[in-house]
Amino acid sequence: MQGMPFFSCEDLSLNLGGREVLRNISFDLREGEVLGIIGPNGAGKTSLLEILSGRFRPKTGKVYFEGRNISDLSLFERARLGIGRTYQTPLVPEELTVGETFKAARQAYEPWLTRFDAEYGAQLVRFRVPYDRPTTSLKTFERRKLLMATLLMRHPKMLLMDEPAAGLINAEIDEIDQILRMLSKEMNVGIVIVEHRIELLESIADRVVVMDAGEIIAQGELADIIDSEAVRAAYFEAH
Ligand SMILES: Nc1ncnc2c1ncn2[C@@H]1O[C@H](COP(=O)(O)OP(=O)(O)O)[C@@H](O)[C@H]1O
Ligand SMILES: [Mg+2]
């Protein structure tokens, strides 16, 4: 394990529907680090998370976690190792209440968790909706928090988050920022966060990877790369 980064990917490429969607993607992450992945729509950010989480198999490349090659592990096996994933659209289970959703999540795989674990997850994200409410009645922010609570109750070591601020208003985004900062700085959770708006990463990302058309065009500290020629061309002038 020594000398190996906490999490890394190496030379990932992916084809979808006969098109090359990702090419030559490599980066690493330290424990407790927040790495932002930015890039215009269609850059391949979500496809990259699909590979890192184990839902898609890449055409080439490897993924490593805690000194181990996890490239052949499924989404479920990676979740068991402590890699949590959130989605761009917060899909909650239909026809379940909040309490039933927590119960299903507690019993999703062994060891089954207790109500106290669920309560712990809920508290971390300050989720305060009554347990008898149907999940379909929740607003976007509450849905995102509910799904995060169900992940956090298993004490993940790292999170892969796809646009967690999408559909939220500024005060809600600030709260998500605070939660992510607490998870990384106080609980040492490594976070890969996809976001297409650069300004939202300024306050939380230690480093960023900039993607365009399936490739990494820059990576480093946000302040250092924001003025780079390549980033400007791909990012700002396209908008
Ligand atoms: N299932 C699919 N089949 C074919 N092309 C896809 C599929 N999913 C995504 N793509 C294409 O892959 C590219 C990257 O998409 P995506 O990873 O969703 O980008 P981002 O999350 O950065 O907006 C886009 O051009 C998109 O149209
Ligand atoms: Mg996306």
mmCIF file of C-alpha atoms and ligand atoms in Angstrom:
data_model
loop_
_atom_site.group_PDB
_atom_site.id
_atom_site.type_symbol
_atom_site.label_atom_id
_atom_site.label_comp_id
_atom_site.label_asym_id
_atom_site.label_seq_id
_atom_site.Cartn_x
_atom_site.Cartn_y
_atom_site.Cartn_z
ATOM 1 C CA MET A 1 0.000 0.000 0.000
ATOM 2 C CA GLN A 2 2.861 2.339 0.735
ATOM 3 C CA GLY A 3 3.723 4.638 -2.134
ATOM 4 C CA MET A 4 0.389 3.950 -3.849
ATOM 5 C CA PRO A 5 -2.148 6.763 -3.944
ATOM 6 C CA PHE A 6 -5.383 6.305 -2.001
ATOM 7 C CA PHE A 7 -7.357 6.135 -5.249
ATOM 8 C CA SER A 8 -6.241 6.368 -8.844
ATOM 9 C CA CYS A 9 -7.149 5.604 -12.411
ATOM 10 C CA GLU A 10 -4.755 4.974 -15.249
ATOM 11 C CA ASP A 11 -5.199 5.393 -18.992
ATOM 12 C CA LEU A 12 -8.986 4.920 -19.041
ATOM 13 C CA SER A 13 -10.740 4.910 -22.381
ATOM 14 C CA LEU A 14 -14.339 4.166 -23.260
ATOM 15 C CA ASN A 15 -16.426 3.736 -26.380
ATOM 16 C CA LEU A 16 -20.201 4.152 -26.344
ATOM 17 C CA GLY A 17 -22.418 3.559 -29.345
ATOM 18 C CA GLY A 18 -19.381 3.308 -31.607
ATOM 19 C CA ARG A 19 -17.986 6.658 -30.426
ATOM 20 C CA GLU A 20 -14.915 7.319 -28.359
ATOM 21 C CA VAL A 21 -16.294 8.995 -25.245
ATOM 22 C CA LEU A 22 -13.178 8.906 -23.042
ATOM 23 C CA ARG A 23 -9.505 8.742 -23.910
ATOM 24 C CA ASN A 24 -6.337 8.458 -21.874
ATOM 25 C CA ILE A 25 -7.799 9.510 -18.499
ATOM 26 C CA SER A 26 -5.421 9.280 -15.515
ATOM 27 C CA PHE A 27 -5.454 10.995 -12.122
ATOM 28 C CA ASP A 28 -5.165 10.208 -8.441
ATOM 29 C CA LEU A 29 -6.711 11.239 -5.155
ATOM 30 C CA ARG A 30 -5.375 11.399 -1.618
ATOM 31 C CA GLU A 31 -7.343 10.422 1.470
ATOM 32 C CA GLY A 32 -9.542 13.329 2.529
ATOM 33 C CA GLU A 33 -8.865 15.206 -0.689
ATOM 34 C CA VAL A 34 -11.607 16.858 -2.754
ATOM 35 C CA LEU A 35 -10.966 16.560 -6.476
ATOM 36 C CA GLY A 36 -13.268 18.515 -8.762
ATOM 37 C CA ILE A 37 -13.981 17.295 -12.279
ATOM 38 C CA ILE A 38 -15.178 20.089 -14.493
ATOM 39 C CA GLY A 39 -15.907 20.418 -18.162
ATOM 40 C CA PRO A 40 -18.721 21.395 -20.507
ATOM 41 C CA ASN A 41 -21.770 19.193 -21.053
ATOM 42 C CA GLY A 42 -20.886 16.106 -23.050
ATOM 43 C CA ALA A 43 -17.239 16.175 -21.923
ATOM 44 C CA GLY A 44 -17.539 12.650 -20.489
ATOM 45 C CA LYS A 45 -17.715 13.432 -16.750
ATOM 46 C CA THR A 46 -20.657 11.149 -15.986
ATOM 47 C CA SER A 47 -19.220 8.354 -18.137
ATOM 48 C CA LEU A 48 -16.001 8.624 -16.124
ATOM 49 C CA LEU A 49 -17.899 8.233 -12.840
ATOM 50 C CA GLU A 50 -19.674 5.197 -14.309
ATOM 51 C CA ILE A 51 -16.278 3.573 -14.822
ATOM 52 C CA LEU A 52 -14.867 4.584 -11.433
ATOM 53 C CA SER A 53 -17.950 3.281 -9.632
ATOM 54 C CA GLY A 54 -17.921 -0.016 -11.551
ATOM 55 C CA ARG A 55 -21.086 0.365 -13.617
ATOM 56 C CA PHE A 56 -19.245 0.634 -16.946
ATOM 57 C CA ARG A 57 -16.229 -1.400 -18.015
ATOM 58 C CA PRO A 58 -13.631 0.730 -19.811
ATOM 59 C CA LYS A 59 -12.089 -0.288 -23.116
ATOM 60 C CA THR A 60 -8.634 0.205 -21.614
ATOM 61 C CA GLY A 61 -7.239 1.251 -18.269
ATOM 62 C CA LYS A 62 -7.227 0.408 -14.584
ATOM 63 C CA VAL A 63 -8.706 1.679 -11.330
ATOM 64 C CA TYR A 64 -6.862 1.329 -8.006
ATOM 65 C CA PHE A 65 -8.150 1.808 -4.467
ATOM 66 C CA GLU A 66 -6.080 1.534 -1.297
ATOM 67 C CA GLY A 67 -3.238 -0.187 -3.068
ATOM 68 C CA ARG A 68 -5.411 -2.712 -4.843
ATOM 69 C CA ASN A 69 -6.433 -3.099 -8.477
ATOM 70 C CA ILE A 70 -10.254 -2.934 -8.369
ATOM 71 C CA SER A 71 -10.787 -2.816 -12.143
ATOM 72 C CA ASP A 72 -12.608 -6.151 -12.192
ATOM 73 C CA LEU A 73 -14.852 -5.452 -9.200
ATOM 74 C CA SER A 74 -18.559 -4.728 -9.672
ATOM 75 C CA LEU A 75 -20.387 -1.618 -8.473
ATOM 76 C CA PHE A 76 -21.637 -3.617 -5.515
ATOM 77 C CA GLU A 77 -18.196 -4.928 -4.596
ATOM 78 C CA ARG A 78 -16.736 -1.434 -4.793
ATOM 79 C CA ALA A 79 -19.552 -0.148 -2.567
ATOM 80 C CA ARG A 80 -18.619 -2.806 -0.013
ATOM 81 C CA LEU A 81 -15.042 -1.540 -0.043
ATOM 82 C CA GLY A 82 -16.312 1.901 0.878
ATOM 83 C CA ILE A 83 -16.774 3.687 -2.450
ATOM 84 C CA GLY A 84 -20.119 5.518 -2.501
ATOM 85 C CA ARG A 85 -21.740 7.031 -5.576
ATOM 86 C CA THR A 86 -24.395 9.697 -6.074
ATOM 87 C CA TYR A 87 -26.205 10.464 -9.321
ATOM 88 C CA GLN A 88 -26.946 13.578 -11.315
ATOM 89 C CA THR A 89 -30.688 13.002 -10.848
ATOM 90 C CA PRO A 90 -31.593 12.081 -7.246
ATOM 91 C CA LEU A 91 -33.907 9.131 -7.879
ATOM 92 C CA VAL A 92 -35.641 8.061 -4.678
ATOM 93 C CA PRO A 93 -37.569 4.791 -4.380
ATOM 94 C CA GLU A 94 -41.199 5.282 -5.419
ATOM 95 C CA GLU A 95 -43.996 4.178 -3.081
ATOM 96 C CA LEU A 96 -41.765 4.117 -0.011
ATOM 97 C CA THR A 97 -41.752 6.433 2.957
ATOM 98 C CA VAL A 98 -38.564 8.028 4.242
ATOM 99 C CA GLY A 99 -38.450 5.464 7.066
ATOM 100 C CA GLU A 100 -38.934 2.551 4.657
ATOM 101 C CA THR A 101 -36.190 3.921 2.425
ATOM 102 C CA PHE A 102 -33.771 4.013 5.354
ATOM 103 C CA LYS A 103 -34.783 0.474 6.302
ATOM 104 C CA ALA A 104 -34.247 -0.812 2.755
ATOM 105 C CA ALA A 105 -30.845 0.882 2.687
ATOM 106 C CA ARG A 106 -29.894 -0.537 6.093
ATOM 107 C CA GLN A 107 -30.713 -4.021 4.829
ATOM 108 C CA ALA A 108 -29.326 -3.594 1.315
ATOM 109 C CA TYR A 109 -26.317 -5.727 2.166
ATOM 110 C CA GLU A 110 -24.693 -7.319 5.160
ATOM 111 C CA PRO A 111 -23.940 -6.406 7.807
ATOM 112 C CA TRP A 112 -27.422 -4.973 8.273
ATOM 113 C CA LEU A 113 -27.300 -1.630 9.974
ATOM 114 C CA THR A 114 -29.329 -0.404 12.922
ATOM 115 C CA ARG A 115 -31.708 2.550 13.217
ATOM 116 C CA PHE A 116 -28.930 4.343 15.045
ATOM 117 C CA ASP A 117 -26.717 4.040 11.972
ATOM 118 C CA ALA A 118 -29.501 5.518 9.846
ATOM 119 C CA GLU A 119 -29.932 8.313 12.363
ATOM 120 C CA TYR A 120 -26.182 8.962 12.206
ATOM 121 C CA GLY A 121 -26.308 9.286 8.382
ATOM 122 C CA ALA A 122 -29.319 11.584 8.622
ATOM 123 C CA GLN A 123 -27.592 13.792 11.175
ATOM 124 C CA LEU A 124 -24.437 14.141 9.113
ATOM 125 C CA VAL A 125 -26.415 15.747 6.299
ATOM 126 C CA ARG A 126 -28.920 17.439 8.637
ATOM 127 C CA PHE A 127 -31.822 15.552 7.120
ATOM 128 C CA ARG A 128 -34.832 16.288 9.309
ATOM 129 C CA VAL A 129 -37.839 15.057 7.359
ATOM 130 C CA PRO A 130 -40.365 12.929 9.328
ATOM 131 C CA TYR A 131 -40.008 9.198 8.644
ATOM 132 C CA ASP A 132 -43.648 8.784 7.585
ATOM 133 C CA ARG A 133 -43.360 11.155 4.610
ATOM 134 C CA PRO A 134 -43.503 9.489 1.158
ATOM 135 C CA THR A 135 -40.180 9.972 -0.628
ATOM 136 C CA THR A 136 -41.948 11.220 -3.759
ATOM 137 C CA SER A 137 -43.130 14.274 -1.794
ATOM 138 C CA LEU A 138 -39.538 15.377 -1.126
ATOM 139 C CA LYS A 139 -37.980 18.320 -2.916
ATOM 140 C CA THR A 140 -34.674 17.939 -4.802
ATOM 141 C CA PHE A 141 -32.568 19.084 -1.854
ATOM 142 C CA GLU A 142 -34.232 16.660 0.560
ATOM 143 C CA ARG A 143 -33.925 13.847 -1.975
ATOM 144 C CA ARG A 144 -30.211 14.509 -2.350
ATOM 145 C CA LYS A 145 -29.771 14.556 1.415
ATOM 146 C CA LEU A 146 -31.777 11.359 1.890
ATOM 147 C CA LEU A 147 -29.632 9.534 -0.674
ATOM 148 C CA MET A 148 -26.447 10.909 0.876
ATOM 149 C CA ALA A 149 -27.612 9.844 4.347
ATOM 150 C CA THR A 150 -28.138 6.267 3.124
ATOM 151 C CA LEU A 151 -24.573 6.255 1.779
ATOM 152 C CA LEU A 152 -22.964 7.888 4.804
ATOM 153 C CA MET A 153 -24.489 5.514 7.318
ATOM 154 C CA ARG A 154 -22.033 2.882 6.031
ATOM 155 C CA HIS A 155 -19.018 5.115 6.645
ATOM 156 C CA PRO A 156 -17.697 5.256 3.069
ATOM 157 C CA LYS A 157 -14.018 6.058 2.585
ATOM 158 C CA MET A 158 -14.654 7.890 -0.623
ATOM 159 C CA LEU A 159 -17.540 9.427 -2.545
ATOM 160 C CA LEU A 160 -18.072 9.821 -6.274
ATOM 161 C CA MET A 161 -20.602 12.608 -6.700
ATOM 162 C CA ASP A 162 -22.227 13.635 -9.971
ATOM 163 C CA GLU A 163 -23.325 17.297 -9.882
ATOM 164 C CA PRO A 164 -24.623 17.271 -6.292
ATOM 165 C CA ALA A 165 -25.596 20.937 -6.614
ATOM 166 C CA ALA A 166 -27.794 20.470 -9.710
ATOM 167 C CA GLY A 167 -31.278 21.855 -9.188
ATOM 168 C CA LEU A 168 -30.420 23.538 -5.883
ATOM 169 C CA ILE A 169 -30.642 27.190 -4.880
ATOM 170 C CA ASN A 170 -27.622 29.053 -3.496
ATOM 171 C CA ALA A 171 -28.384 28.586 0.206
ATOM 172 C CA GLU A 172 -28.759 24.842 -0.399
ATOM 173 C CA ILE A 173 -25.517 24.692 -2.370
ATOM 174 C CA ASP A 174 -23.752 26.402 0.548
ATOM 175 C CA GLU A 175 -25.069 23.710 2.858
ATOM 176 C CA ILE A 176 -23.868 20.937 0.526
ATOM 177 C CA ASP A 177 -20.457 22.666 0.459
ATOM 178 C CA GLN A 178 -20.327 22.661 4.258
ATOM 179 C CA ILE A 179 -21.287 18.995 4.439
ATOM 180 C CA LEU A 180 -18.657 17.984 1.873
ATOM 181 C CA ARG A 181 -16.007 20.029 3.626
ATOM 182 C CA MET A 182 -16.853 18.387 6.948
ATOM 183 C CA LEU A 183 -16.692 14.915 5.357
ATOM 184 C CA SER A 184 -13.307 15.553 3.775
ATOM 185 C CA LYS A 185 -11.582 17.632 6.425
ATOM 186 C CA GLU A 186 -12.974 16.071 9.595
ATOM 187 C CA MET A 187 -13.729 12.517 8.497
ATOM 188 C CA ASN A 188 -11.000 12.140 5.899
ATOM 189 C CA VAL A 189 -13.400 11.029 3.159
ATOM 190 C CA GLY A 190 -11.897 11.376 -0.327
ATOM 191 C CA ILE A 191 -14.347 13.048 -2.704
ATOM 192 C CA VAL A 192 -14.455 13.158 -6.497
ATOM 193 C CA ILE A 193 -17.054 15.757 -7.384
ATOM 194 C CA VAL A 194 -18.283 16.392 -10.907
ATOM 195 C CA GLU A 195 -19.576 19.880 -11.572
ATOM 196 C CA HIS A 196 -19.828 21.838 -14.775
ATOM 197 C CA ARG A 197 -19.875 25.250 -13.086
ATOM 198 C CA ILE A 198 -16.325 26.213 -12.144
ATOM 199 C CA GLU A 199 -17.366 28.746 -9.509
ATOM 200 C CA LEU A 200 -19.030 26.062 -7.401
ATOM 201 C CA LEU A 201 -15.745 24.227 -6.937
ATOM 202 C CA GLU A 202 -13.743 27.237 -5.813
ATOM 203 C CA SER A 203 -14.631 26.829 -2.170
ATOM 204 C CA ILE A 204 -14.244 23.077 -1.791
ATOM 205 C CA ALA A 205 -11.960 21.503 -4.386
ATOM 206 C CA ASP A 206 -8.293 21.027 -3.440
ATOM 207 C CA ARG A 207 -7.496 20.248 -7.077
ATOM 208 C CA VAL A 208 -9.424 20.051 -10.313
ATOM 209 C CA VAL A 209 -9.312 17.976 -13.461
ATOM 210 C CA VAL A 210 -10.642 19.770 -16.534
ATOM 211 C CA MET A 211 -12.192 17.603 -19.233
ATOM 212 C CA ASP A 212 -13.226 18.418 -22.762
ATOM 213 C CA ALA A 213 -14.429 16.058 -25.475
ATOM 214 C CA GLY A 214 -13.405 12.958 -23.515
ATOM 215 C CA GLU A 215 -9.908 14.075 -22.572
ATOM 216 C CA ILE A 216 -8.178 15.752 -19.649
ATOM 217 C CA ILE A 217 -7.002 19.120 -20.901
ATOM 218 C CA ALA A 218 -5.645 20.443 -17.598
ATOM 219 C CA GLN A 219 -5.266 19.446 -13.966
ATOM 220 C CA GLY A 220 -3.974 21.147 -10.858
ATOM 221 C CA GLU A 221 -5.069 23.797 -8.395
ATOM 222 C CA LEU A 222 -8.009 25.773 -9.679
ATOM 223 C CA ALA A 223 -6.228 29.114 -9.362
ATOM 224 C CA ASP A 224 -3.346 27.835 -11.485
ATOM 225 C CA ILE A 225 -5.322 26.363 -14.350
ATOM 226 C CA ILE A 226 -8.242 28.751 -14.631
ATOM 227 C CA ASP A 227 -6.230 31.149 -16.766
ATOM 228 C CA SER A 228 -4.682 28.505 -18.984
ATOM 229 C CA GLU A 229 -5.197 28.925 -22.682
ATOM 230 C CA ALA A 230 -6.627 25.427 -23.191
ATOM 231 C CA VAL A 231 -9.173 25.765 -20.399
ATOM 232 C CA ARG A 232 -10.349 29.150 -21.627
ATOM 233 C CA ALA A 233 -10.744 27.928 -25.167
ATOM 234 C CA ALA A 234 -12.604 24.748 -24.270
ATOM 235 C CA TYR A 235 -14.600 26.088 -21.441
ATOM 236 C CA PHE A 236 -15.434 29.720 -21.368
ATOM 237 C CA GLU A 237 -15.414 30.659 -24.986
ATOM 238 C CA ALA A 238 -17.697 27.724 -25.793
ATOM 239 C CA HIS A 239 -20.370 29.225 -23.522
HETATM 240 N N1 LIG B 1 -25.245 5.336 -23.629
HETATM 241 C C1 LIG B 1 -24.615 6.142 -24.502
HETATM 242 N N2 LIG B 1 -24.480 5.807 -25.810
HETATM 243 C C2 LIG B 1 -23.838 6.620 -26.667
HETATM 244 N N3 LIG B 1 -23.271 7.788 -26.325
HETATM 245 C C3 LIG B 1 -23.386 8.176 -25.060
HETATM 246 C C4 LIG B 1 -24.058 7.391 -24.071
HETATM 247 N N4 LIG B 1 -23.987 8.039 -22.881
HETATM 248 C C5 LIG B 1 -23.310 9.180 -23.106
HETATM 249 N N5 LIG B 1 -22.959 9.268 -24.411
HETATM 250 C C6 LIG B 1 -22.178 10.355 -25.019
HETATM 251 O O1 LIG B 1 -20.937 10.420 -24.365
HETATM 252 C C7 LIG B 1 -20.504 11.769 -24.246
HETATM 253 C C8 LIG B 1 -20.224 12.064 -22.800
HETATM 254 O O2 LIG B 1 -21.418 12.051 -22.047
HETATM 255 P P1 LIG B 1 -21.431 12.258 -20.478
HETATM 256 O O3 LIG B 1 -20.470 11.323 -19.863
HETATM 257 O O4 LIG B 1 -22.847 12.162 -20.021
HETATM 258 O O5 LIG B 1 -20.898 13.752 -20.360
HETATM 259 P P2 LIG B 1 -21.027 14.841 -19.181
HETATM 260 O O6 LIG B 1 -21.447 14.139 -17.934
HETATM 261 O O7 LIG B 1 -19.689 15.482 -19.103
HETATM 262 O O8 LIG B 1 -22.059 15.834 -19.638
HETATM 263 C C9 LIG B 1 -21.615 12.632 -24.833
HETATM 264 O O9 LIG B 1 -21.246 12.989 -26.128
HETATM 265 C C10 LIG B 1 -22.816 11.720 -24.814
HETATM 266 O O10 LIG B 1 -23.685 12.054 -25.865
HETATM 267 MG MG MG B 2 -23.016 14.409 -16.645
#
